[in-house]
PDB file of C-alpha atoms and ligand atoms in Angstrom:
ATOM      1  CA  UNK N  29      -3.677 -24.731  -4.213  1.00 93.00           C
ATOM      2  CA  UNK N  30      -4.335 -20.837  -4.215  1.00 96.00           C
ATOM      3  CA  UNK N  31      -3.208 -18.961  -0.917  1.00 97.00           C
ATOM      4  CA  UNK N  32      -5.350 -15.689  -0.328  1.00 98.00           C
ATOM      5  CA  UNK N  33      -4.310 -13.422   2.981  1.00 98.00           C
ATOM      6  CA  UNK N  34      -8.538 -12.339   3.943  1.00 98.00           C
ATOM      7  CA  UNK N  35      -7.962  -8.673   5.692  1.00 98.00           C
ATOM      8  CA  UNK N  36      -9.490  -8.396   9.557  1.00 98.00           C
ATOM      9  CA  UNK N  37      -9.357  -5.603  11.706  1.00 98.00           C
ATOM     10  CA  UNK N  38      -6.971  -3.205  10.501  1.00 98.00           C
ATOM     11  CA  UNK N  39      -3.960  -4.969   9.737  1.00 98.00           C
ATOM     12  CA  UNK N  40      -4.641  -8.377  10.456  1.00 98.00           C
ATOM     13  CA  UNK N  41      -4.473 -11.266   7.157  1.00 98.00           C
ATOM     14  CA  UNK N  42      -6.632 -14.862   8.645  1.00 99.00           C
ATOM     15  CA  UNK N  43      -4.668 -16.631   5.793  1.00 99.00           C
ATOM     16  CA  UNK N  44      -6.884 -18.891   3.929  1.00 98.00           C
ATOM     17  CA  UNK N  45      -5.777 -22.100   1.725  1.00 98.00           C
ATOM     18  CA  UNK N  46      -7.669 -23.775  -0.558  1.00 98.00           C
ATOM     19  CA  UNK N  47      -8.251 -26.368  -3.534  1.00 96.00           C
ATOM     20  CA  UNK N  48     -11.288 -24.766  -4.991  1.00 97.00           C
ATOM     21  CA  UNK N  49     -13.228 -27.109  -3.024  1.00 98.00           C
ATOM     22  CA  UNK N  50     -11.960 -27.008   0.385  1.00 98.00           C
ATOM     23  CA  UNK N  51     -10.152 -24.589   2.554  1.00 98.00           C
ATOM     24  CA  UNK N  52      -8.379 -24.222   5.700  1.00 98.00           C
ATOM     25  CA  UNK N  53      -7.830 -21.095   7.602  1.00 98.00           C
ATOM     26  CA  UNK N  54      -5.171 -19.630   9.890  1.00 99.00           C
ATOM     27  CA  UNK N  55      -6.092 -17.274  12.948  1.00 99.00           C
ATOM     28  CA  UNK N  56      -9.631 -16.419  12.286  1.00 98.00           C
ATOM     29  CA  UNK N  57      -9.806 -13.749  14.550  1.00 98.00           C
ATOM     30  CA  UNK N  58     -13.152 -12.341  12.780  1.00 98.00           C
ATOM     31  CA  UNK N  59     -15.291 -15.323  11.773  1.00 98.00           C
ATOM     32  CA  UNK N  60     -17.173 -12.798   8.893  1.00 98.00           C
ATOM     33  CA  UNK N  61     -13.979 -12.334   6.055  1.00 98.00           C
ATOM     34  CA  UNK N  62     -13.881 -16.036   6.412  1.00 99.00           C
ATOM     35  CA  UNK N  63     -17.594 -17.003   5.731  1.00 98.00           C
ATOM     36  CA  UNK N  64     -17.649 -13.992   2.695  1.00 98.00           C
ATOM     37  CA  UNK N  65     -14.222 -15.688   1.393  1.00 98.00           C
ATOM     38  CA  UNK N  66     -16.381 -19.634   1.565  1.00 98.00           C
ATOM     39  CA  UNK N  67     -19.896 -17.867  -0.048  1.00 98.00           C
ATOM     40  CA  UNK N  68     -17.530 -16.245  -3.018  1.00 98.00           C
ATOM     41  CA  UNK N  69     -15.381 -19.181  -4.168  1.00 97.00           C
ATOM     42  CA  UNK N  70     -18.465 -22.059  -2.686  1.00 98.00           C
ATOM     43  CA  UNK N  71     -15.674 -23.570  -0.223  1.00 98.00           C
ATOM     44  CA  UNK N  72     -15.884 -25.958   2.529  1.00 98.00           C
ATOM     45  CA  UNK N  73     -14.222 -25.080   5.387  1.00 98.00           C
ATOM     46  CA  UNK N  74     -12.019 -28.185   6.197  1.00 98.00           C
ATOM     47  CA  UNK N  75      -9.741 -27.055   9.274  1.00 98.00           C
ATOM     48  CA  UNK N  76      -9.074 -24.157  11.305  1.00 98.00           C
ATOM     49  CA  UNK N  77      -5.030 -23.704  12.576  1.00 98.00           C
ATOM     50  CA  UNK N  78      -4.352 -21.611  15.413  1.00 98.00           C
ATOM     51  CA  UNK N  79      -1.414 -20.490  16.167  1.00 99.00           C
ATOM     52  CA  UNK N  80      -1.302 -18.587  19.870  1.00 98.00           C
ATOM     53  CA  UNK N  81      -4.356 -17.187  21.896  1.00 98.00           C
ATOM     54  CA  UNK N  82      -4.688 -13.605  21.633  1.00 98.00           C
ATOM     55  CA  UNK N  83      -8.398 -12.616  20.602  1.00 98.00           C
ATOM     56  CA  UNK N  84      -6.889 -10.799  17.024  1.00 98.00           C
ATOM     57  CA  UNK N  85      -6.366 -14.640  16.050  1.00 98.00           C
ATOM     58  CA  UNK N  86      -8.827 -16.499  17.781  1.00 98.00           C
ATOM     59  CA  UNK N  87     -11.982 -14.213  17.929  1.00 98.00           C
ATOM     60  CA  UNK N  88     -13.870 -16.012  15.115  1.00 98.00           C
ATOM     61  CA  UNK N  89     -13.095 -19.813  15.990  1.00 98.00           C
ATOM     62  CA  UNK N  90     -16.133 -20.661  17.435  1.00 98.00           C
ATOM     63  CA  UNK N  91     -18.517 -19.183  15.042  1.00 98.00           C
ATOM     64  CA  UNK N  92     -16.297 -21.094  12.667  1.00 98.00           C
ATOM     65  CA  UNK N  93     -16.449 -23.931  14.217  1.00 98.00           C
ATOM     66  CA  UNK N  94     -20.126 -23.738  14.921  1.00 98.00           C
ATOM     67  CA  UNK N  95     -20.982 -23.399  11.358  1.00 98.00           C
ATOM     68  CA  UNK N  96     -18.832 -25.584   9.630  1.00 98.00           C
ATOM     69  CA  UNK N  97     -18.138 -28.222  12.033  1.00 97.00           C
ATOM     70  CA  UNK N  98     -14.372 -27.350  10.623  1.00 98.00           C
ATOM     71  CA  UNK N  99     -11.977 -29.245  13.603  1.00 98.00           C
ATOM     72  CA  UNK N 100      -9.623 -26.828  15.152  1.00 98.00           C
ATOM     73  CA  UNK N 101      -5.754 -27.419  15.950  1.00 98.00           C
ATOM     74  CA  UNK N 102      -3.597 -24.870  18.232  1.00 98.00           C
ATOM     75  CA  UNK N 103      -1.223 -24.738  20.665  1.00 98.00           C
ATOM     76  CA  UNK N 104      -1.334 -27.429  23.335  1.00 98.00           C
ATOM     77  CA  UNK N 105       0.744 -24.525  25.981  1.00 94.00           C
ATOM     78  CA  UNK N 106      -2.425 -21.771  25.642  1.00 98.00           C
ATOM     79  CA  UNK N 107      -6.109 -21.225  26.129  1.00 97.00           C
ATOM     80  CA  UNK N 108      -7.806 -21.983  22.839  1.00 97.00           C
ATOM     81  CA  UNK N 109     -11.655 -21.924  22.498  1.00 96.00           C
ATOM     82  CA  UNK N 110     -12.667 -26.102  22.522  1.00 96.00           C
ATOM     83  CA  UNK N 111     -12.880 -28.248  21.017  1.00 97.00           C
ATOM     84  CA  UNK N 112      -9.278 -27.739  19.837  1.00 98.00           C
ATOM     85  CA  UNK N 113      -6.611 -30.764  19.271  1.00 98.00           C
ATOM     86  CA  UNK N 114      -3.798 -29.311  21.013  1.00 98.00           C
ATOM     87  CA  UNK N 115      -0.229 -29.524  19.065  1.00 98.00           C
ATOM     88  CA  UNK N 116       3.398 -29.134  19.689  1.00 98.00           C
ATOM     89  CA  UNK N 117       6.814 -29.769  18.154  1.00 98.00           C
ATOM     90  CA  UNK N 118       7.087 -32.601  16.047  1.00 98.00           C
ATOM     91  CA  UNK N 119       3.242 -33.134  15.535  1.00 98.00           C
ATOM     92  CA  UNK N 120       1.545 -32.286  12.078  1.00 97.00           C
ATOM     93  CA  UNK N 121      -1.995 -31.168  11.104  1.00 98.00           C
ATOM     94  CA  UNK N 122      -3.369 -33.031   7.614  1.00 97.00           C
ATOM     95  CA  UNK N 123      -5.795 -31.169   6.012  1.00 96.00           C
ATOM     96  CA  UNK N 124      -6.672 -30.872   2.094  1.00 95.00           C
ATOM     97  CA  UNK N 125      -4.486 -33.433   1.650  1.00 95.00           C
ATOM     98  CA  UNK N 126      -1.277 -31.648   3.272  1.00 95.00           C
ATOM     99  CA  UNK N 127       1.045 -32.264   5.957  1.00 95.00           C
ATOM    100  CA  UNK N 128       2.077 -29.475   8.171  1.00 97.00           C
ATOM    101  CA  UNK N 129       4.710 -29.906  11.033  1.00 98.00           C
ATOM    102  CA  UNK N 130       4.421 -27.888  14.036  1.00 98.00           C
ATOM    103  CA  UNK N 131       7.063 -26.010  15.017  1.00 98.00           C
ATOM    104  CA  UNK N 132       7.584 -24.733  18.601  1.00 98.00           C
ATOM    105  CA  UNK N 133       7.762 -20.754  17.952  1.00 98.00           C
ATOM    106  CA  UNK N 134       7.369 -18.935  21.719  1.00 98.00           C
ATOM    107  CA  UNK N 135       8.469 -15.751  22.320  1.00 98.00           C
ATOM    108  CA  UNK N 136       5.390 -13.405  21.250  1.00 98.00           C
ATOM    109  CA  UNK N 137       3.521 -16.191  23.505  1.00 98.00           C
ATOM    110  CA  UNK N 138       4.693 -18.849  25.947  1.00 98.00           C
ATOM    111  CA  UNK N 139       3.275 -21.268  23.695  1.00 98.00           C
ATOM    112  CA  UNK N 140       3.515 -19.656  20.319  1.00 98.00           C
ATOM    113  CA  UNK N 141       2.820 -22.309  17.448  1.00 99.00           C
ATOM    114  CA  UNK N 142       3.978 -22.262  13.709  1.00 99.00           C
ATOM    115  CA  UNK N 143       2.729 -24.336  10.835  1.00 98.00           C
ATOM    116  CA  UNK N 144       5.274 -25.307   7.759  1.00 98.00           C
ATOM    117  CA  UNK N 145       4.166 -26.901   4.781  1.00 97.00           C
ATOM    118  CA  UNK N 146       7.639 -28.641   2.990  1.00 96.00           C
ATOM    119  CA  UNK N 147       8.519 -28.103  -0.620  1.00 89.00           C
ATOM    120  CA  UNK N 148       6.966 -31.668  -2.291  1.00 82.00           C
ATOM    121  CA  UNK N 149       4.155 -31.342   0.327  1.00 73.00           C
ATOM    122  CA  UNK N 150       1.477 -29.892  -1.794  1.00 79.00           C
ATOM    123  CA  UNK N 151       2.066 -26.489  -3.107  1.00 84.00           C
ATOM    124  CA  UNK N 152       4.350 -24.517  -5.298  1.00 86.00           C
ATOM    125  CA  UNK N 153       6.885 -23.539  -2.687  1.00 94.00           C
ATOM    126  CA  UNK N 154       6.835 -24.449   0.833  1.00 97.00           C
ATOM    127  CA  UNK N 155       4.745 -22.232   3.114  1.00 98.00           C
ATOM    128  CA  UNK N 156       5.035 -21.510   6.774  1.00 98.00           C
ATOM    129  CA  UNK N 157       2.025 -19.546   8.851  1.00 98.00           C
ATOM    130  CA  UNK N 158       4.098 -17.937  11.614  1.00 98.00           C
ATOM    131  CA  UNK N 159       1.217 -16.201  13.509  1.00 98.00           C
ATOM    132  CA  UNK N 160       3.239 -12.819  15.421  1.00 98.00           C
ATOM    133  CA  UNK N 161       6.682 -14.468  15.617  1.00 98.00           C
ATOM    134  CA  UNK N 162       8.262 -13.171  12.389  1.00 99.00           C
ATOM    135  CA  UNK N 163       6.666 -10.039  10.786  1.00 99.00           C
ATOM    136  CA  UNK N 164       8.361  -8.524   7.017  1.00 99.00           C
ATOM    137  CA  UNK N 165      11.216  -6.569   8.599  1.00 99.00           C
ATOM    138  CA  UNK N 166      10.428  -7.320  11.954  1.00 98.00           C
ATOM    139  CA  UNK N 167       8.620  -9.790  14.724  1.00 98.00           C
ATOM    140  CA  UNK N 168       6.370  -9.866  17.043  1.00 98.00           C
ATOM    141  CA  UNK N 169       6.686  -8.039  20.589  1.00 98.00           C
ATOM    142  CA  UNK N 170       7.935  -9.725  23.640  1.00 98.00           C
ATOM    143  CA  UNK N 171       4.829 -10.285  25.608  1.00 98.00           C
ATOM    144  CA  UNK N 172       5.355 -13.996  27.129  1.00 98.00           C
ATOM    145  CA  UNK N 173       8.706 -15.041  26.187  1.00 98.00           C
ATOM    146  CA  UNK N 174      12.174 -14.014  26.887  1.00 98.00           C
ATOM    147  CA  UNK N 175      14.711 -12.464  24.609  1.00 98.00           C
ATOM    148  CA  UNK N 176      16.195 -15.732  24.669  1.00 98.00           C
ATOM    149  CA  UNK N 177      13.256 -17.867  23.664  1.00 98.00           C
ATOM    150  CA  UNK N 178      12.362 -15.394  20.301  1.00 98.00           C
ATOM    151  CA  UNK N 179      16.170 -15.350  19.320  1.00 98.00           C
ATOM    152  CA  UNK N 180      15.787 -19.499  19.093  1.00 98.00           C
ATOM    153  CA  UNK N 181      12.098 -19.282  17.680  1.00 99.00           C
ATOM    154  CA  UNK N 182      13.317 -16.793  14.499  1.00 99.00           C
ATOM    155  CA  UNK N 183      16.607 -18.974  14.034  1.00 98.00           C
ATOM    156  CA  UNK N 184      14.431 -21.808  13.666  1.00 98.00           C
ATOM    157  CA  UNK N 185      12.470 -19.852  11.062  1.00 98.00           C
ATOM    158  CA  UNK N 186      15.153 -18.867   9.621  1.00 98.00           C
ATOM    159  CA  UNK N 187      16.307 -22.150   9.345  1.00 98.00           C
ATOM    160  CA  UNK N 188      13.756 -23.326   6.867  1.00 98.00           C
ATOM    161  CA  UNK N 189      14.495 -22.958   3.217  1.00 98.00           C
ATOM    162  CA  UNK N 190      15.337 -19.723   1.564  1.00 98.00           C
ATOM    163  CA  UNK N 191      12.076 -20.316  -0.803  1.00 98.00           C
ATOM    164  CA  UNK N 192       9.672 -20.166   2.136  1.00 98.00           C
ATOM    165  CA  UNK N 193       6.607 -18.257   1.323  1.00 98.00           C
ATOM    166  CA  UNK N 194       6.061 -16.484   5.021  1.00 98.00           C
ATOM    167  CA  UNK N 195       3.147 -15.879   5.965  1.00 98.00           C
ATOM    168  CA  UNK N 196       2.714 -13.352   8.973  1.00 98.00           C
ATOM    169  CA  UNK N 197      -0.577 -12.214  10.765  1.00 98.00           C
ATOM    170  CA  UNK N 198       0.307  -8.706  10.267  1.00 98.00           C
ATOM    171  CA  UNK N 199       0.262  -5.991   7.780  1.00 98.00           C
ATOM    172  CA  UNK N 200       3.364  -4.105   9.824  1.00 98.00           C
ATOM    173  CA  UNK N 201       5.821  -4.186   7.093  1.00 98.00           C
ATOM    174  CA  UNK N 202       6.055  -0.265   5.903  1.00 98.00           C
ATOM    175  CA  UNK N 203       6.621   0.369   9.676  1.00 98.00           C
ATOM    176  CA  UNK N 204       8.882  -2.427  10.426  1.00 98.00           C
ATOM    177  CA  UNK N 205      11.306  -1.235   7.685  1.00 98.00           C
ATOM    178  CA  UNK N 206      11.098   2.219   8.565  1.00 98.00           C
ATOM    179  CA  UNK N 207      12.921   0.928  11.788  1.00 98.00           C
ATOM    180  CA  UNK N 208      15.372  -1.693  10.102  1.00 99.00           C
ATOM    181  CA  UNK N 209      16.521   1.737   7.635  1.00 98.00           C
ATOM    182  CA  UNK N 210      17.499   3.480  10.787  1.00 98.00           C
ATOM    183  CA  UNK N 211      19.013   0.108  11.986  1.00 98.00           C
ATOM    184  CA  UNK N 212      20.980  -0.560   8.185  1.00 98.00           C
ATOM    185  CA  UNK N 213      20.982   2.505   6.468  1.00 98.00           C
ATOM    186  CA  UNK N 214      23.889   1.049   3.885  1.00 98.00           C
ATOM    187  CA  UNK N 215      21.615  -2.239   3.451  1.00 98.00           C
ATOM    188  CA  UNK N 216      20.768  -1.690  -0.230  1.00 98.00           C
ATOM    189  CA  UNK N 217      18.828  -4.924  -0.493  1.00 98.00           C
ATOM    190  CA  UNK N 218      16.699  -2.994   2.124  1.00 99.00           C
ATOM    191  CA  UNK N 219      16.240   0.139  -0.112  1.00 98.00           C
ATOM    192  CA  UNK N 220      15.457  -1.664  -2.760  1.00 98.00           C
ATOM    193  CA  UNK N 221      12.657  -3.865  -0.901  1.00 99.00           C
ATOM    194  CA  UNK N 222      11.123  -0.939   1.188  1.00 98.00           C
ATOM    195  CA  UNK N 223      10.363   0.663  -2.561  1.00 98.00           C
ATOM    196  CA  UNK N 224       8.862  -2.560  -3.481  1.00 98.00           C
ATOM    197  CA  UNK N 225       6.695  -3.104  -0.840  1.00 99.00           C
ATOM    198  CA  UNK N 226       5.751   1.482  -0.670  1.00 98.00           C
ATOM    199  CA  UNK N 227       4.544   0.507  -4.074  1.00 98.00           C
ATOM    200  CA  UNK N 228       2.589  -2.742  -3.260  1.00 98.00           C
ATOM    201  CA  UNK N 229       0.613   0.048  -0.189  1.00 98.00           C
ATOM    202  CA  UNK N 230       0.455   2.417  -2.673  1.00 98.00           C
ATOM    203  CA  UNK N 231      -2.337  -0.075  -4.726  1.00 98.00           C
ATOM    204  CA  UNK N 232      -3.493  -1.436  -1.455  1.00 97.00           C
ATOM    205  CA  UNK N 233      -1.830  -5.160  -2.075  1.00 98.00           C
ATOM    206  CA  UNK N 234      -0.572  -6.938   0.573  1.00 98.00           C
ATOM    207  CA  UNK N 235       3.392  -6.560   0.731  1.00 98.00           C
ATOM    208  CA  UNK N 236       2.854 -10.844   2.208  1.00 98.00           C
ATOM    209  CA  UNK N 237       3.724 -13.914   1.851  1.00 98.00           C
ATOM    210  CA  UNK N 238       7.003 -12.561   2.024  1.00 98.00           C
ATOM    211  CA  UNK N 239       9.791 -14.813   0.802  1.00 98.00           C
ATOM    212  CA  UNK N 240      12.171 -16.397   3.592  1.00 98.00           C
ATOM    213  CA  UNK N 241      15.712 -15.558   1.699  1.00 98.00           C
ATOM    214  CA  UNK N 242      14.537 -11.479   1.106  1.00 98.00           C
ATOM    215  CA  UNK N 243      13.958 -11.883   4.849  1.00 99.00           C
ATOM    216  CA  UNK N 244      17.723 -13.521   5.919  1.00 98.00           C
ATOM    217  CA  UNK N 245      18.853 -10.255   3.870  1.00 98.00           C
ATOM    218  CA  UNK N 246      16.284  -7.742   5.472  1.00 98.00           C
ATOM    219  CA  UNK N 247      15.091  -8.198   8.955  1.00 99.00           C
ATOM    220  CA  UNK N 248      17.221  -6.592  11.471  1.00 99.00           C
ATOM    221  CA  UNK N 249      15.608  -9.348  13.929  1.00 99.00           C
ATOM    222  CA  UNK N 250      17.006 -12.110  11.790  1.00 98.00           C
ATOM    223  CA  UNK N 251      20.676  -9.620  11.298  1.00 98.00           C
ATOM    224  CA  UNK N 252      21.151  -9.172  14.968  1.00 98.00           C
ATOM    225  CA  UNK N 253      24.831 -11.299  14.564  1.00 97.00           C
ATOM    226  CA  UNK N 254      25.629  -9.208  11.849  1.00 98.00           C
ATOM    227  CA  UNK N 255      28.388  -6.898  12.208  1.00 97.00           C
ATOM    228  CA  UNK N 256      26.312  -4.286  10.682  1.00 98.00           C
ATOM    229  CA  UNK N 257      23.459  -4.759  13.271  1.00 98.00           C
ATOM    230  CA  UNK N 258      25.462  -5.468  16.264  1.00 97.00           C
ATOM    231  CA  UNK N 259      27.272  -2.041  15.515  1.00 97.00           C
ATOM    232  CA  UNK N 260      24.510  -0.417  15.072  1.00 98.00           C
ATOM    233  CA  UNK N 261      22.396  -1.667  18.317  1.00 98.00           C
ATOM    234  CA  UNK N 262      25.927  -1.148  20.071  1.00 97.00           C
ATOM    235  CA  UNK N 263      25.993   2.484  19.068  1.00 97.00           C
ATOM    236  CA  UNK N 264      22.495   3.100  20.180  1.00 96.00           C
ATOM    237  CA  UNK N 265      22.522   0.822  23.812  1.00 96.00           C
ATOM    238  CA  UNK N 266      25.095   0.288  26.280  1.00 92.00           C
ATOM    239  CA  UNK N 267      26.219  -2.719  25.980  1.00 95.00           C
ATOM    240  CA  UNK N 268      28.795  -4.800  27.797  1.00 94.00           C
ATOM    241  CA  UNK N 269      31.814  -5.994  25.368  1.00 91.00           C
ATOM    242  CA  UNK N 270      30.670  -9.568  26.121  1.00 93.00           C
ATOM    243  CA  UNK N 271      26.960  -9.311  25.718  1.00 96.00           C
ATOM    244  CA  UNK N 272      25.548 -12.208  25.052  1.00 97.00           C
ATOM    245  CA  UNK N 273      23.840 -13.107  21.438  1.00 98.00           C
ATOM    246  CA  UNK N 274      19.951 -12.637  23.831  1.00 98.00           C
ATOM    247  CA  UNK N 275      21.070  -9.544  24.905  1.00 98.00           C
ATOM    248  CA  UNK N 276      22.322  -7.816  21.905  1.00 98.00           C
ATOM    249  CA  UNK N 277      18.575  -9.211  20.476  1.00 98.00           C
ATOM    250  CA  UNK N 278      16.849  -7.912  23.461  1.00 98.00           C
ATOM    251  CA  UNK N 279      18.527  -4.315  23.014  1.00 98.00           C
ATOM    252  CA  UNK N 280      17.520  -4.378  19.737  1.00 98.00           C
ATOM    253  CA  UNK N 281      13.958  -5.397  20.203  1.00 98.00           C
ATOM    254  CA  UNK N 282      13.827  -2.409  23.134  1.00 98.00           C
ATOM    255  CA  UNK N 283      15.044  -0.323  20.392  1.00 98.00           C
ATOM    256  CA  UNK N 284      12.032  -0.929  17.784  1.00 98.00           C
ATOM    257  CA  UNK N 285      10.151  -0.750  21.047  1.00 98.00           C
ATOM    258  CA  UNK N 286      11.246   3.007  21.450  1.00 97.00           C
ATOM    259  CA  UNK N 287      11.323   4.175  17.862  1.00 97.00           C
ATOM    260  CA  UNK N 288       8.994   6.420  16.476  1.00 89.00           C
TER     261      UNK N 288
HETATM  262 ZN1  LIG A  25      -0.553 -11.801  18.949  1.00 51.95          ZN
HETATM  263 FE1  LIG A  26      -1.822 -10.433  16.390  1.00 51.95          FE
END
C-alpha cells in the first residue's frame, strides 16, 4: 500500500491510498489532483471517503464520482453530494481490501467523521484520516461543535495507538507550532519537532502523516490537562479555580484563535 497526500488549494492534502492498481481517496475537494494522481500511476479509483461537508473536502466528489463510478461514504449527520452511503460510529468502509471503522469526530462539524485503519488491517502502521479535527500541533476551529464535543473527539484520537500515521487535511503545521511554542516554551520535544518539520517546508515536503505519539508529546490541544498547558492558558485567560476540563480547552482554543 503506498499513501501519497495530493496538494489542493493552498494547503489542502485529498489523501490518496493505493495498491498500484486501485486507489481510494479522502476529501477530494478538487476533483483535478485526483484524476492527474490516477493518469500517472494508471489507478482505478475504487472509493471516495468523506469526512465532513465543507466545499475544501467535498468540491470534487461528483466529478469523481461521475467519472469513475467510485461509491462515496461520509457522514450520515451532514449534507454530502449523493449518492453517498452515510456512516457513523461503529460502521466501517471496505475498500482495496481494508477495513476502516468510523469514528464519531464532531467538533470542527456537528457531524465530523474519521476513518482508522488498525495495525494488522492492511498497511505498515495503522492510519487514521481525521479530516479538520486534529491538525500537527493543533485542530480544527470550532465552527459546529462545542468545546466539549472537540475535547471528547481529540481524546478519542488520542486514544488510538501511539504508531498512528495521522493524516490531517491541512498543511497548518509551521503555524500551529508557532502557537504551541508560545503555549510550551520549555517543551523541548517541541523545539526539536518545529526544526524538523521548518526543514521538511524548507524542501517543500509535506511535514504529514504525522505520527500519533510525537503528537501526545506536541499538541497543546491534546496537553490541555497538562500542568504545563493549564498554567500556561491560566496565565493568559481568567479562569475560575474550578474550571472545568471544556473550559480550560475552550480558553485555549480562543487563545490560538487570537494569536498572531
Ligand atoms: Zn473543514
Ligand atoms: Fe478544510
Amino acid at each position: 500500500m503506498t499513501l501519497v497526500p495530493l496538494p489542493a488549494f493552498t494547503d489542502n492534502y485529498i489523501w490518496m491510498l493505493h495498491d498500484r492498481a486501485a486507489a481510494i481517496v479522502v476529501d477530494p475537494g478538487d476533483a483535478q489532483p485526483v484524476f492527474d494522481a490516477l493518469a500517472r500511476d494508471h489507478l482505478q479509483l475504487a472509493a471516495i471517503l468523506v469526512t465532513h461537508h465543507h466545499a475544501d473536502h467535498t468540491g470534487g466528489v461528483a466529478a469523481l464520482r461521475e467519472a469513475t463510478s467510485a461509491p462515496v461514504f461520509g457522514p450520515a449527520g451532514e449534507r454530502i453530494p449523493q449518492p453517498c452511503t452515510p456512516l457513523r460510529q461503529g460502521d466501517h468502509v471496505d475498500a482495496l481490501g481494508l477495513r476502516f471503522n468510523v469514528l464519531d469526530v464532531p467538533g470542527h462539524t456537528a457531524g465530523h467523521i474519521a476513518f482508522y485503519l488498525p495495525s494488522g488491517g492492511g498497511h505498515a502502521t495503522p492510519l487514521v484520516f481525521c479530516g479538520d479535527t486534529l491538525f500537527s500541533g493543533g485542530c480544527g476551529r470550532l465552527f459546529e461543535g462545542t468545546p466539549a464535543q472537540m475535547l471528547a473527539s481529540l481524546d478519542a484520537l488520542a486514544a488510538l495507538p501511539g504508531d498512528t500515521q495521522v493524516c490531517c487535511a491541512h498543511e497548518y503545521t509551521l503555524s500551529n507550532l508557532r502557537f504551541a511554542q508560545a503555549v510550551e516554551p520549555d517543551n523541548s520535544d517541541l523545539t526539536q519537532y518545529t526544526a524538523r518539520c521548518q526543514a521538511l517546508r524548507a524542501i517543500d515536503q509535506p511535514t504529514l502523516p504525522t505520527q500519533l505519539a510525537v503528537e501526545r508529546l506536541i499538541n497543546p490541544f491534546l496537553r490541555s490537562r497538562e500542568a504545563s498547558v493549564l498554567q500556561a492558558v491560566r496565565a493568559h485567560a481568567d479562569l475560575p479555580a474550578d474550571a472545568a476540563e471544556a473550559e480550560v480547552f475552550a480558553a485555549l482554543r480562543q487563545w490560538k484563535n487570537d494569536f498572531r
